[in-house]
XYZ file of C-alpha atoms in Angstrom:
781
model
C 45.037 87.798 16.615
C 43.736 86.493 19.891
C 47.172 87.061 21.381
C 47.314 90.629 20.056
C 43.970 91.488 21.517
C 44.842 90.110 24.897
C 44.719 92.698 27.648
C 42.324 95.162 25.924
C 40.591 97.728 28.012
C 36.978 97.157 28.805
C 35.979 100.308 26.923
C 37.606 98.992 23.722
C 35.959 95.604 24.087
C 32.620 97.362 24.550
C 33.278 99.401 21.446
C 34.047 96.304 19.383
C 30.889 94.637 20.636
C 28.649 97.618 19.973
C 29.978 98.174 16.457
C 29.564 94.408 15.732
C 33.111 93.940 14.634
C 32.937 90.117 15.278
C 29.855 89.892 12.985
C 31.679 91.845 10.261
C 34.662 89.538 10.669
C 32.431 86.443 10.462
C 30.671 87.696 7.307
C 33.964 88.581 5.554
C 35.641 85.292 6.617
C 32.615 83.268 5.463
C 32.581 85.026 2.087
C 36.327 84.545 1.574
C 36.114 80.856 2.568
C 33.245 80.007 0.250
C 33.676 82.406 -2.697
C 37.518 82.267 -2.823
C 38.003 85.475 -4.915
C 41.212 85.999 -6.865
C 41.749 89.565 -5.518
C 40.771 89.159 -1.877
C 41.805 92.689 -0.882
C 39.505 94.247 -3.411
C 36.749 91.850 -2.241
C 37.256 92.984 1.369
C 37.197 96.673 0.483
C 34.055 96.324 -1.617
C 32.223 94.533 1.137
C 33.289 97.014 3.793
C 32.027 99.842 1.548
C 28.744 97.940 1.166
C 28.408 97.706 4.959
C 29.199 101.356 5.301
C 26.558 102.357 2.811
C 23.765 100.137 4.112
C 24.522 100.149 7.792
C 24.991 97.449 10.375
C 21.311 96.434 10.369
C 21.688 94.466 7.144
C 24.637 92.505 8.497
C 24.305 88.675 8.289
C 26.895 85.946 8.379
C 26.221 84.648 4.800
C 25.412 87.982 3.110
C 28.617 87.962 1.002
C 27.971 84.426 -0.394
C 26.030 83.797 -3.580
C 22.607 82.176 -3.176
C 23.651 79.005 -5.030
C 26.678 78.471 -2.779
C 25.279 79.292 0.652
C 25.999 76.513 3.198
C 23.079 75.111 5.238
C 24.557 75.988 8.615
C 27.106 78.344 10.175
C 30.650 77.101 10.610
C 31.935 79.892 12.925
C 30.158 79.839 16.311
C 29.860 82.542 18.941
C 32.376 80.799 21.151
C 34.963 80.893 18.382
C 34.404 84.651 17.918
C 34.639 85.290 21.624
C 37.892 83.405 21.751
C 39.317 85.206 18.717
C 38.461 88.647 20.018
C 39.384 87.808 23.559
C 36.088 88.735 24.997
C 36.665 86.042 27.670
C 40.231 86.046 28.923
C 39.885 82.869 30.939
C 39.167 80.867 27.782
C 42.638 81.411 26.315
C 45.022 78.501 27.090
C 48.384 79.163 28.748
C 51.755 77.838 27.522
C 51.727 75.250 30.350
C 48.366 74.023 29.159
C 49.708 73.676 25.619
C 52.645 71.666 26.933
C 50.414 69.365 29.025
C 48.025 68.854 26.120
C 50.847 68.022 23.757
C 52.385 65.539 26.202
C 48.974 63.937 26.873
C 48.314 63.613 23.133
C 51.725 62.004 22.540
C 51.255 59.569 25.429
C 47.817 58.666 24.140
C 49.169 57.949 20.661
C 52.004 55.830 22.136
C 49.523 53.879 24.275
C 47.275 53.243 21.254
C 50.198 52.053 19.135
C 51.504 49.820 21.919
C 48.062 48.246 22.493
C 47.638 47.675 18.776
C 51.081 46.051 18.527
C 50.362 43.910 21.609
C 46.939 42.773 20.280
C 48.458 41.932 16.898
C 51.166 39.911 18.600
C 48.702 38.003 20.764
C 46.373 37.329 17.763
C 49.228 35.969 15.692
C 50.330 33.823 18.623
C 46.756 32.492 19.079
C 46.396 31.700 15.362
C 49.706 29.874 15.387
C 48.638 27.845 18.405
C 45.274 26.942 16.763
C 47.109 25.948 13.583
C 49.374 23.634 15.560
C 46.351 22.008 17.239
C 44.621 21.495 13.887
C 47.784 19.931 12.479
C 47.918 17.549 15.459
C 44.237 16.587 15.034
C 44.701 16.060 11.305
C 47.702 13.799 11.887
C 45.759 11.858 14.523
C 42.685 11.557 12.258
C 44.834 10.394 9.345
C 46.477 7.697 11.494
C 43.080 6.571 12.855
C 41.671 6.450 9.320
C 44.568 4.271 8.173
C 44.043 1.964 11.146
C 40.268 1.780 10.416
C 40.927 0.928 6.744
C 43.302 -1.851 7.698
C 40.857 -3.086 10.371
C 37.975 -3.288 7.865
C 40.205 -5.164 5.416
C 41.199 -7.574 8.158
C 37.556 -8.064 9.273
C 36.448 -8.766 5.702
C 39.265 -11.274 5.320
C 38.309 -12.976 8.636
C 34.642 -13.075 7.618
C 35.579 -14.574 4.273
C 37.731 -17.240 5.942
C 35.016 -18.063 8.458
C 32.465 -18.333 5.645
C 34.710 -20.670 3.720
C 35.215 -22.779 6.801
C 31.457 -22.869 7.508
C 30.734 -23.804 3.900
C 33.287 -26.532 3.988
C 31.863 -27.850 7.234
C 28.292 -27.831 5.808
C 29.404 -29.688 2.699
C 31.197 -32.303 4.779
C 28.215 -32.569 7.109
C 25.853 -32.905 4.123
C 28.008 -35.652 2.582
C 28.093 -37.441 5.928
C 24.305 -37.141 6.413
C 23.597 -38.303 2.870
C 25.886 -41.281 3.254
C 24.363 -42.269 6.596
C 20.834 -41.712 5.305
C 21.546 -43.813 2.230
C 22.850 -46.663 4.388
C 19.909 -46.486 6.770
C 17.345 -46.129 3.945
C 18.762 -49.126 2.065
C 18.641 -51.254 5.211
C 15.099 -50.069 5.987
C 13.943 -50.555 2.403
C 15.306 -54.089 2.339
C 13.628 -54.881 5.624
C 10.254 -53.489 4.542
C 10.302 -55.381 1.256
C 10.929 -58.626 3.096
C 8.194 -57.817 5.592
C 5.750 -56.923 2.817
C 6.460 -60.133 0.899
C 6.021 -62.122 4.052
C 2.722 -60.397 4.919
C 1.338 -60.800 1.416
C 2.339 -64.459 1.398
C 0.485 -65.202 4.637
C -2.560 -63.174 3.551
C -2.699 -65.148 0.324
C -2.536 -68.408 2.277
C -5.394 -67.288 4.538
C -7.581 -66.310 1.619
C -6.888 -69.653 -0.059
C -7.736 -71.509 3.115
C -11.019 -69.618 3.478
C -11.883 -69.870 -0.177
C -13.001 -66.224 -0.321
C -11.669 -62.762 -1.212
C -10.919 -59.993 1.247
C -13.933 -57.784 1.809
C -14.023 -54.422 3.498
C -17.104 -52.391 4.308
C -15.070 -49.248 4.527
C -16.412 -46.017 3.081
C -14.065 -46.081 0.113
C -15.384 -49.252 -1.463
C -13.453 -52.317 -2.562
C -10.189 -52.698 -4.409
C -10.224 -54.618 -7.659
C -6.711 -56.081 -7.577
C -3.052 -55.133 -7.815
C -1.996 -51.836 -9.286
C -0.932 -51.681 -12.897
C -0.871 -47.923 -13.454
C 1.962 -45.362 -13.548
C 0.900 -43.686 -10.272
C 1.424 -46.938 -8.354
C 5.001 -47.098 -9.533
C 5.863 -43.668 -8.170
C 7.540 -43.170 -4.778
C 5.110 -43.069 -1.872
C 5.719 -39.402 -1.037
C 5.136 -38.220 -4.616
C 1.975 -40.302 -4.991
C 0.553 -38.823 -1.774
C 1.409 -35.322 -3.016
C -0.592 -36.013 -6.175
C -3.594 -37.321 -4.213
C -3.502 -34.297 -1.866
C -5.096 -32.175 -4.619
C -8.278 -34.345 -4.585
C -11.357 -33.720 -2.498
C -13.206 -36.244 -0.346
C -15.457 -37.536 -3.171
C -12.536 -38.061 -5.515
C -10.573 -39.896 -2.814
C -13.549 -42.232 -2.284
C -13.635 -42.999 -6.016
C -9.851 -43.522 -6.134
C -10.090 -46.022 -3.297
C -12.178 -48.282 -5.545
C -9.534 -48.471 -8.303
C -7.090 -50.975 -6.817
C -5.583 -52.162 -3.553
C -2.547 -49.848 -3.789
C -4.742 -46.812 -4.372
C -6.947 -47.806 -1.461
C -3.957 -47.977 0.845
C -2.707 -44.703 -0.610
C -5.978 -42.874 0.066
C -5.796 -43.920 3.722
C -2.519 -42.016 4.286
C -2.616 -39.707 7.305
C -1.461 -36.670 5.361
C -4.524 -36.791 3.089
C -6.885 -36.563 6.065
C -5.426 -33.492 7.736
C -7.863 -31.322 5.757
C -11.520 -32.064 4.857
C -13.756 -29.710 2.871
C -17.415 -30.778 2.732
C -18.590 -27.529 1.128
C -16.919 -28.430 -2.164
C -18.531 -31.848 -2.514
C -22.018 -31.204 -1.158
C -23.452 -30.871 -4.684
C -21.587 -33.876 -6.048
C -22.956 -36.411 -3.556
C -26.303 -38.020 -4.371
C -27.954 -37.242 -1.050
C -25.725 -34.326 -0.151
C -23.551 -34.196 2.948
C -25.476 -36.277 5.518
C -24.784 -37.183 9.132
C -23.789 -40.729 8.128
C -21.102 -39.563 5.718
C -19.738 -36.937 8.122
C -19.655 -39.310 11.115
C -17.854 -42.076 9.235
C -15.252 -39.776 7.702
C -14.591 -37.847 10.925
C -14.322 -41.073 12.906
C -11.631 -42.234 10.488
C -9.721 -38.938 10.286
C -10.110 -37.651 13.860
C -6.472 -38.208 14.967
C -5.054 -36.337 11.965
C -7.698 -33.748 11.148
C -6.521 -30.104 11.431
C -8.701 -28.172 8.943
C -12.459 -28.848 8.630
C -14.857 -26.908 6.392
C -18.609 -27.647 6.772
C -19.861 -24.412 5.179
C -23.479 -24.471 3.871
C -24.044 -28.059 5.075
C -27.671 -27.407 6.018
C -28.786 -30.990 6.745
C -26.365 -31.813 9.559
C -27.748 -32.582 13.009
C -26.421 -33.081 16.543
C -24.665 -36.381 15.729
C -22.369 -34.717 13.180
C -21.325 -32.016 15.630
C -20.641 -34.668 18.260
C -18.254 -36.281 15.788
C -16.578 -32.909 15.287
C -15.987 -32.666 19.018
C -14.002 -35.934 18.886
C -11.370 -34.296 16.647
C -9.089 -33.164 19.427
C -6.351 -31.846 17.099
C -8.685 -29.605 15.093
C -7.299 -26.061 14.636
C -9.379 -24.615 11.777
C -13.183 -25.041 11.824
C -15.732 -23.468 9.450
C -19.387 -23.920 10.497
C -20.837 -20.976 8.610
C -24.382 -21.294 7.245
C -24.940 -24.605 9.091
C -28.680 -24.407 9.773
C -28.669 -27.329 12.235
C -26.094 -25.738 14.548
C -27.507 -24.560 17.886
C -26.014 -23.478 21.212
C -25.963 -26.952 22.727
C -24.245 -28.517 19.733
C -21.709 -25.706 19.541
C -20.974 -26.039 23.251
C -20.193 -29.693 22.648
C -17.854 -28.779 19.763
C -15.917 -26.245 21.849
C -15.494 -28.643 24.741
C -13.856 -31.196 22.472
C -11.856 -28.873 20.220
C -9.904 -26.855 22.761
C -6.956 -25.897 20.564
C -8.943 -24.082 17.900
C -7.123 -21.181 16.259
C -9.594 -20.315 13.470
C -13.390 -20.394 13.923
C -16.048 -19.269 11.441
C -19.666 -19.368 12.646
C -21.077 -16.730 10.256
C -24.751 -16.873 9.209
C -25.775 -19.102 12.137
C -28.401 -18.797 14.876
C -26.008 -18.889 17.813
C -26.675 -16.710 20.838
C -24.747 -15.340 23.805
C -24.479 -18.855 25.264
C -22.190 -19.871 22.371
C -19.905 -16.869 22.912
C -19.766 -17.820 26.560
C -18.676 -21.351 25.519
C -15.887 -19.774 23.448
C -14.948 -17.770 26.527
C -14.523 -20.922 28.621
C -13.055 -23.448 26.188
C -11.199 -21.760 23.302
C -8.272 -20.117 25.026
C -6.008 -20.107 21.905
C -8.522 -18.624 19.409
C -7.024 -16.035 17.063
C -9.587 -15.860 14.214
C -13.347 -15.450 14.770
C -16.075 -14.648 12.277
C -19.544 -13.694 13.600
C -20.776 -12.148 10.361
C -24.565 -11.905 10.073
C -25.131 -13.699 13.391
C -28.184 -11.756 14.519
C -29.092 -13.472 17.801
C -26.192 -12.607 20.085
C -26.113 -9.305 21.986
C -23.658 -6.974 23.682
C -23.516 -9.359 26.639
C -22.081 -12.025 24.360
C -19.332 -9.656 23.282
C -18.669 -8.978 26.976
C -18.210 -12.732 27.513
C -15.876 -12.851 24.547
C -13.763 -9.862 25.634
C -13.344 -11.217 29.176
C -12.573 -14.805 28.154
C -9.352 -16.756 27.983
C -8.756 -15.882 24.309
C -9.358 -12.117 24.531
C -5.672 -11.201 24.572
C -4.886 -13.515 21.614
C -7.762 -12.599 19.294
C -6.336 -10.971 16.151
C -9.191 -11.290 13.609
C -12.821 -10.387 14.230
C -15.653 -10.153 11.675
C -18.973 -8.709 12.893
C -20.339 -7.734 9.468
C -24.119 -7.329 9.355
C -24.580 -7.694 13.135
C -26.856 -4.674 13.376
C -27.937 -5.536 16.928
C -24.579 -4.445 18.366
C -24.686 -1.088 20.178
C -21.816 1.243 21.171
C -21.652 -0.723 24.426
C -20.716 -3.848 22.458
C -17.991 -1.949 20.599
C -16.725 -0.757 23.975
C -16.431 -4.368 25.143
C -14.443 -5.258 22.005
C -12.109 -2.268 22.443
C -11.510 -2.996 26.143
C -11.042 -6.748 25.834
C -9.206 -7.230 22.534
C -6.154 -4.941 22.618
C -4.196 -7.061 20.091
C -6.895 -6.968 17.399
C -5.252 -6.646 13.969
C -8.085 -7.310 11.479
C -11.542 -5.829 12.059
C -14.382 -6.262 9.553
C -17.634 -4.297 9.975
C -19.137 -4.671 6.505
C -22.814 -4.231 5.600
C -23.489 -2.138 8.732
C -25.801 0.697 7.553
C -26.467 1.867 11.140
C -22.814 2.187 12.154
C -22.067 5.615 13.637
C -18.897 7.540 14.399
C -19.169 6.852 18.143
C -18.637 3.129 17.641
C -15.565 3.473 15.445
C -14.061 6.186 17.638
C -14.163 3.729 20.535
C -12.269 1.170 18.468
C -9.788 3.777 17.183
C -8.908 4.940 20.681
C -8.199 1.513 22.203
C -7.149 -0.868 19.383
C -3.844 0.599 18.231
C -2.567 -2.515 16.391
C -5.265 -2.782 13.704
C -3.678 -3.168 10.265
C -6.813 -4.238 8.312
C -10.063 -2.308 8.595
C -13.066 -2.965 6.340
C -16.111 -0.651 6.494
C -17.933 -1.662 3.294
C -21.581 -0.638 3.310
C -21.328 1.878 6.196
C -22.858 5.079 4.775
C -23.236 7.009 8.056
C -19.573 7.315 8.976
C -18.040 10.785 8.680
C -14.599 12.367 8.738
C -14.557 12.529 12.525
C -14.108 8.802 13.061
C -11.697 8.381 10.145
C -9.468 11.176 11.482
C -9.126 9.227 14.716
C -8.424 6.002 12.823
C -5.733 7.876 10.839
C -3.627 8.102 14.021
C -3.091 4.333 13.783
C 0.244 4.218 11.962
C 0.119 0.384 11.535
C -2.902 0.564 9.167
C -2.181 -1.419 5.970
C -5.612 -2.248 4.461
C -8.485 0.219 4.464
C -11.827 -0.404 2.751
C -14.961 1.730 2.583
C -17.606 2.174 -0.106
C -20.948 3.800 -0.759
C -20.264 6.660 1.642
C -21.138 10.230 0.684
C -20.092 11.802 3.987
C -16.374 11.220 4.060
C -14.218 13.737 2.195
C -10.632 14.566 1.405
C -10.039 15.877 4.932
C -9.920 12.474 6.610
C -8.336 10.587 3.697
C -5.517 13.164 3.583
C -4.679 12.307 7.173
C -4.843 8.580 6.482
C -2.454 9.018 3.532
C -0.016 11.134 5.553
C -0.105 9.291 8.911
C -0.202 5.665 7.666
C 3.048 5.034 5.739
C 2.500 1.247 5.713
C -0.763 1.479 3.715
C -0.890 -1.300 1.074
C -4.541 -1.708 0.051
C -7.058 1.152 -0.300
C -10.673 0.546 -1.415
C -12.758 3.764 -1.814
C -15.475 2.740 -4.252
C -18.504 4.998 -4.742
C -17.347 7.743 -2.373
C -18.679 10.775 -4.232
C -16.917 13.526 -2.270
C -13.404 12.242 -2.901
C -11.394 14.460 -5.247
C -7.874 14.662 -6.656
C -6.593 15.873 -3.265
C -6.973 12.351 -1.881
C -4.843 10.923 -4.655
C -2.178 13.540 -3.941
C -2.098 12.485 -0.276
C -2.013 8.754 -1.075
C 0.931 9.276 -3.443
C 3.259 9.396 -0.415
C 2.372 5.791 0.600
C 5.384 4.049 -0.913
C 4.063 0.525 -0.094
C 0.660 0.922 -1.801
C -0.078 -1.997 -4.150
C -3.908 -1.950 -4.546
C -6.024 1.176 -5.204
C -9.752 0.978 -6.013
C -11.507 4.284 -6.881
C -14.484 2.886 -8.782
C -17.387 5.327 -9.213
C -15.440 8.237 -7.660
C -16.625 10.600 -10.377
C -14.599 13.619 -9.169
C -11.266 11.982 -9.876
C -9.632 13.459 -12.985
C -6.398 13.350 -14.971
C -4.832 15.823 -12.566
C -5.333 13.470 -9.648
C -3.736 10.576 -11.532
C -0.799 12.844 -12.396
C -0.305 13.833 -8.739
C -0.469 10.186 -7.709
C 2.014 8.935 -10.283
C 4.505 11.653 -9.342
C 4.793 10.197 -5.839
C 6.699 7.119 -4.627
C 3.519 4.999 -4.514
C 3.351 4.645 -8.323
C 6.449 2.432 -8.595
C 4.954 -0.440 -6.526
C 1.277 -0.164 -7.528
C -0.049 -3.501 -8.812
C -3.830 -3.019 -9.100
C -5.759 0.100 -10.110
C -9.534 0.356 -10.576
C -11.016 3.629 -11.878
C -14.330 2.235 -13.135
C -16.799 4.917 -14.187
C -14.401 7.776 -13.392
C -15.750 9.779 -16.296
C -13.212 12.632 -15.990
C -10.233 10.407 -16.646
C -8.871 10.481 -20.193
C -5.769 9.845 -22.258
C -3.504 12.070 -20.132
C -4.036 9.774 -17.175
C -3.004 6.823 -19.312
C 0.163 8.693 -20.312
C 1.168 9.136 -16.653
C 0.280 5.543 -15.769
C 2.331 4.291 -18.719
C 5.344 6.407 -17.621
C 5.404 5.699 -13.887
C 3.441 2.533 -12.989
C 5.964 -0.109 -14.027
C 4.646 -2.836 -11.646
C 0.957 -2.570 -12.628
C -0.605 -5.994 -13.266
C -4.354 -5.217 -13.120
C -6.066 -2.129 -14.610
C -9.810 -1.468 -14.789
C -10.932 1.611 -16.802
C -14.361 0.463 -17.968
C -16.827 3.174 -18.887
C -14.140 5.884 -18.899
C -15.526 7.441 -22.072
C -12.745 9.963 -22.593
C -10.128 7.272 -23.115
C -9.561 6.987 -26.852
C -7.660 4.433 -28.909
C -4.478 6.425 -28.350
C -4.849 5.895 -24.603
C -5.553 2.175 -25.109
C -2.393 1.886 -27.203
C -0.426 3.325 -24.267
C -2.072 0.760 -21.977
C -0.902 -1.977 -24.324
C 2.679 -0.797 -23.791
C 2.565 -1.473 -20.015
C 4.481 -4.734 -20.208
C 3.770 -5.747 -16.575
C -0.015 -5.779 -17.218
C -1.708 -9.185 -16.777
C -5.412 -8.309 -16.482
C -7.259 -5.439 -18.187
C -10.882 -4.236 -18.327
C -11.710 -1.629 -20.995
C -15.459 -2.233 -21.189
C -17.401 0.701 -22.541
C -14.304 2.563 -23.743
C -13.641 3.665 -27.311
C -11.664 0.568 -28.191
C -11.551 -0.355 -31.856
C -9.490 -2.610 -34.073
C -6.396 -0.411 -33.777
C -6.500 -0.356 -29.971
C -7.169 -4.109 -29.776
C -4.234 -4.787 -32.086
C -2.017 -2.651 -29.815
C -3.133 -4.647 -26.777
C -2.024 -7.810 -28.544
C 1.623 -6.638 -28.367
C 1.639 -7.178 -24.614
C 3.101 -10.669 -24.046
C 2.009 -10.979 -20.405
C -1.697 -10.160 -20.882
C -3.813 -13.112 -19.717
C -7.220 -11.620 -18.837
C -8.971 -8.929 -20.868
C -12.560 -7.624 -20.852
C -13.753 -5.916 -24.045
C -17.473 -5.866 -23.335
C -19.671 -3.401 -25.252
C -16.858 -2.435 -27.610
C -19.034 -1.953 -30.678
C -16.129 -0.784 -32.892
C -14.319 -4.135 -32.740
C -14.590 -6.206 -35.905
C -13.296 -9.578 -37.100
C -10.101 -7.973 -38.404
C -9.159 -6.459 -35.046
C -9.843 -9.690 -33.139
C -7.843 -11.662 -35.709
C -4.768 -9.437 -35.176
C -5.168 -9.657 -31.395
C -5.520 -13.447 -31.406
C -2.454 -13.924 -33.593
C -0.325 -11.947 -31.122
C -1.856 -13.037 -27.779
C -1.719 -16.812 -28.020
C -1.421 -17.259 -24.223
C -4.642 -15.424 -23.359
C -6.673 -17.342 -20.757
C -9.793 -15.246 -20.031
C -11.575 -13.124 -22.640
C -14.867 -11.211 -22.465
C -16.328 -10.162 -25.856
C -19.912 -9.749 -24.687
C -22.107 -7.371 -26.670
C -19.504 -6.928 -29.452
C -22.169 -6.861 -32.166
C -19.866 -6.896 -35.206
C -18.133 -10.212 -34.485
C -18.920 -13.224 -36.666
C -17.852 -16.862 -36.937
C -14.660 -15.849 -38.750
C -13.390 -13.972 -35.707
C -14.156 -16.883 -33.372
C -12.363 -19.254 -35.787
C -9.162 -17.236 -35.564
C -9.555 -16.914 -31.801
C -10.030 -20.675 -31.330
C -7.064 -21.775 -33.463
C -4.654 -19.125 -32.073
C -5.661 -19.003 -28.415
C -5.893 -22.658 -27.469
C -5.109 -22.110 -23.779
C -8.260 -20.057 -23.149
C -10.276 -21.152 -20.084
C -13.018 -18.493 -19.748
C -14.855 -17.012 -22.741
C -17.874 -14.704 -22.748
C -19.735 -14.263 -26.063
C -22.983 -13.041 -24.544
C -24.918 -10.735 -26.892
C -22.863 -11.547 -30.012
C -25.919 -12.042 -32.194
C -23.999 -13.156 -35.333
C -22.397 -16.197 -33.671
C -23.665 -19.568 -34.924
C -23.033 -23.267 -34.311
C -19.910 -23.050 -36.454
C -18.167 -20.932 -33.801
C -18.966 -23.491 -31.095
C -17.612 -26.216 -33.392
C -14.322 -24.323 -33.735
C -14.063 -23.805 -29.967
C -14.855 -27.385 -29.029
C -12.419 -28.660 -31.635
C -9.255 -27.025 -30.264
C -10.005 -25.232 -26.972
C -9.901 -28.303 -24.720
C -9.112 -26.307 -21.541
C -12.339 -24.275 -21.631
C -13.949 -24.190 -18.166
C -16.535 -21.435 -18.427
C -18.506 -20.336 -21.500
C -21.265 -17.779 -21.802
C -23.259 -17.730 -25.041
C -26.460 -16.203 -23.702
C -28.624 -14.356 -26.241
C -26.751 -15.968 -29.149
C -30.006 -16.567 -31.017
C -28.506 -18.612 -33.875
C -26.998 -21.374 -31.682
C -28.954 -24.647 -31.656
C -28.821 -28.114 -30.101
C -26.107 -29.071 -32.555
C -23.639 -26.791 -30.770
C -24.251 -28.591 -27.456
C -23.142 -31.863 -28.997
C -19.873 -30.260 -30.036
C -19.346 -28.964 -26.498
C -20.053 -32.345 -24.908
C -17.528 -34.072 -27.166
C -14.713 -31.516 -27.273
C -14.789 -29.478 -24.017
C -14.401 -32.201 -21.405
C -13.367 -29.720 -18.682
C -16.310 -27.370 -19.140
C -17.989 -26.712 -15.760
C -20.104 -23.559 -16.244
C -22.298 -22.875 -19.278
C -24.758 -20.010 -19.731
C -27.531 -20.582 -22.309
C -29.934 -17.816 -21.304
C -32.270 -16.501 -24.040
C -31.145 -19.129 -26.588
C -34.465 -19.828 -28.293
C -33.138 -22.458 -30.707
C -31.829 -24.682 -27.905
C -34.415 -27.118 -26.584
C -34.977 -27.759 -22.923
C -34.358 -31.469 -23.369
C -30.877 -30.866 -24.848
C -29.957 -28.487 -21.991
C -31.064 -31.066 -19.388
C -28.961 -33.762 -21.040
C -25.955 -31.468 -20.929
C -26.378 -31.005 -17.171
C -25.238 -34.612 -16.675
C -21.797 -33.693 -18.002
C -21.433 -30.055 -16.869
C -21.522 -28.940 -13.234
C -23.666 -25.814 -13.726
C -25.902 -24.965 -16.702
C -28.129 -21.871 -16.807
C -30.832 -22.167 -19.442
C -33.778 -20.145 -20.644
C -35.589 -19.980 -23.992
C -37.322 -16.672 -23.281
C -37.203 -13.685 -25.595
C -34.031 -11.567 -25.565
C -34.491 -8.557 -23.224
C -34.545 -5.067 -24.674
C -31.311 -4.010 -23.009
C -29.419 -6.267 -25.439
C -30.361 -3.767 -28.188
C -31.082 -6.410 -30.819
């Protein structure tokens, strides 16, 4: 159509434009395209007649399209109409243009196809190359793997052969050494026997010539003759090992038995350690200067460990004797009232290789710490607990001394005179400090501990018992010390979960945590501590906000598998669900304390009895009855159990428990009001290995029970029968005859026991507490 209209006259083009022929064409073409009528000629005629009747003013491009089918936009533009009707002659392409466009289009298609074929070829070539490289690497890896396997087999075989050769060499060397030792020992033994016979022969001749016996004014007394006992027939080394378990007083008594025992008690090995604090109550006049001087003069070349704790009557002469012990490494002078600065200076001048020094509860001043500074250059352990007369200057002497870089243990508990300046001296001068004890320090503030936390990065044991003023600020700084293993604090109402969370997260080596009576601690702390996989001791006594949920969070962590000791005394929100989680997860638990946890019923106690690793248990104040006690008896490893104030326990329950727990060693039945002599009878005849028994407040116990105990329980060491109002002097006779090893006896509020009988018993028992006063009201009689 465009070709047919080419070359129109301008008048005709103007006529077509004025009569809107393009618009009519657009409207008809749009209607035919969209409506698609079957008889298109009739459709065209009808629409032309419509235009003729209504005029050109109503003309619109979509007027012949139904409303439901009208498109949203026009699809024939003005440029298309102009081109069709040849309104612009220059817009019509020429045949040359068609030819050029066709050739360009063909070339473009060829170029696209060629590029696509080329890219496909290159891609396939690249993939093939990558596949070949992967095959090469796989072959190389396979060959290397085979070589590595054969190398490991060869190394294991070489190691096995070397181990066999080393084992063979060790066996041959051992046989050779045993043979040579046997030959040498036999020769030496023969020689010593001949020398001993010769010496005894000449000594006998001398005594016969003098006409008198050998006398010795030594401390240990006189021998009474040749040995005729089984100890004297033992080898020398074994006999000395037996005597090493005796203290100084017992060794003195043994020296009076016979000549062999006297020689045996003078062995060097027995005098490497002397403990006067154990025997001070057994000596008639106590530990005096005369006794100390004579013993130290005898043992000074061999003495390594010396304990003079609570020896109040010693004077300057005793400390001068201590200074003569040049090989002394461990010295305990705590609570020695006669120790002053001059005496201590003498001790440090003589004992220059001291490693352990305890001068707690003494009146030493800065001058003594200055003496430590000058003389004790190897000191590693120092206790200044409750020494109230030294000042910050003394700590400055200590931190600048010869031992400052070796000091690992420091105890300044109760030294309230120390200021932050003193703590600064400790932090600056003792960088290798590992154990730091600041107990019973009610004035300790955050500033002091922040100084220690910033400088002493190697502390693994920190004890802050009795420090109520510390807050989370100082503990957060301490939490940055990743080497912390033991942390103790109690009676503090200012610390919260914020600091303890950081300690639990930042200190993975934590083993011992003591948080007694910290009221703000909640279950969140237990959740944080559950990540400490090395935790073995956890004490949360009197932390009343701890609940079953906290125990559940703790047992779900890795810490539960290694936990050995758990104390939740007076945690009133803990009940049976906590015992369920402890029973499921804590398979290494040996000590459990749940006293006064009132929500633990007999069902929970039965679960506790199924923890087979449990050795010690405290269920005082819980709802433990005969059924729970019988369940506890099924635990074969249980050795120590506290059942105090368990009013539901009767003779039947104790009988079942005793029949199953025959190896029990320590038992507390205090204030179990329903127990009678029948229960104690079963306990005595079944549990014969018991060493500690508490029957305080059992008002139905009589002399018959004591007769049963003294008849079969011969290993009893400690017995408490206070407020047993029916026990009389007759029971004390049974105890004196049957319980030979009894050392501690409590007879408080026993009105039927006379004072004379109790005093007689004190001759045979180390410690007897007696009172015939009325029973106090808190016993609820």
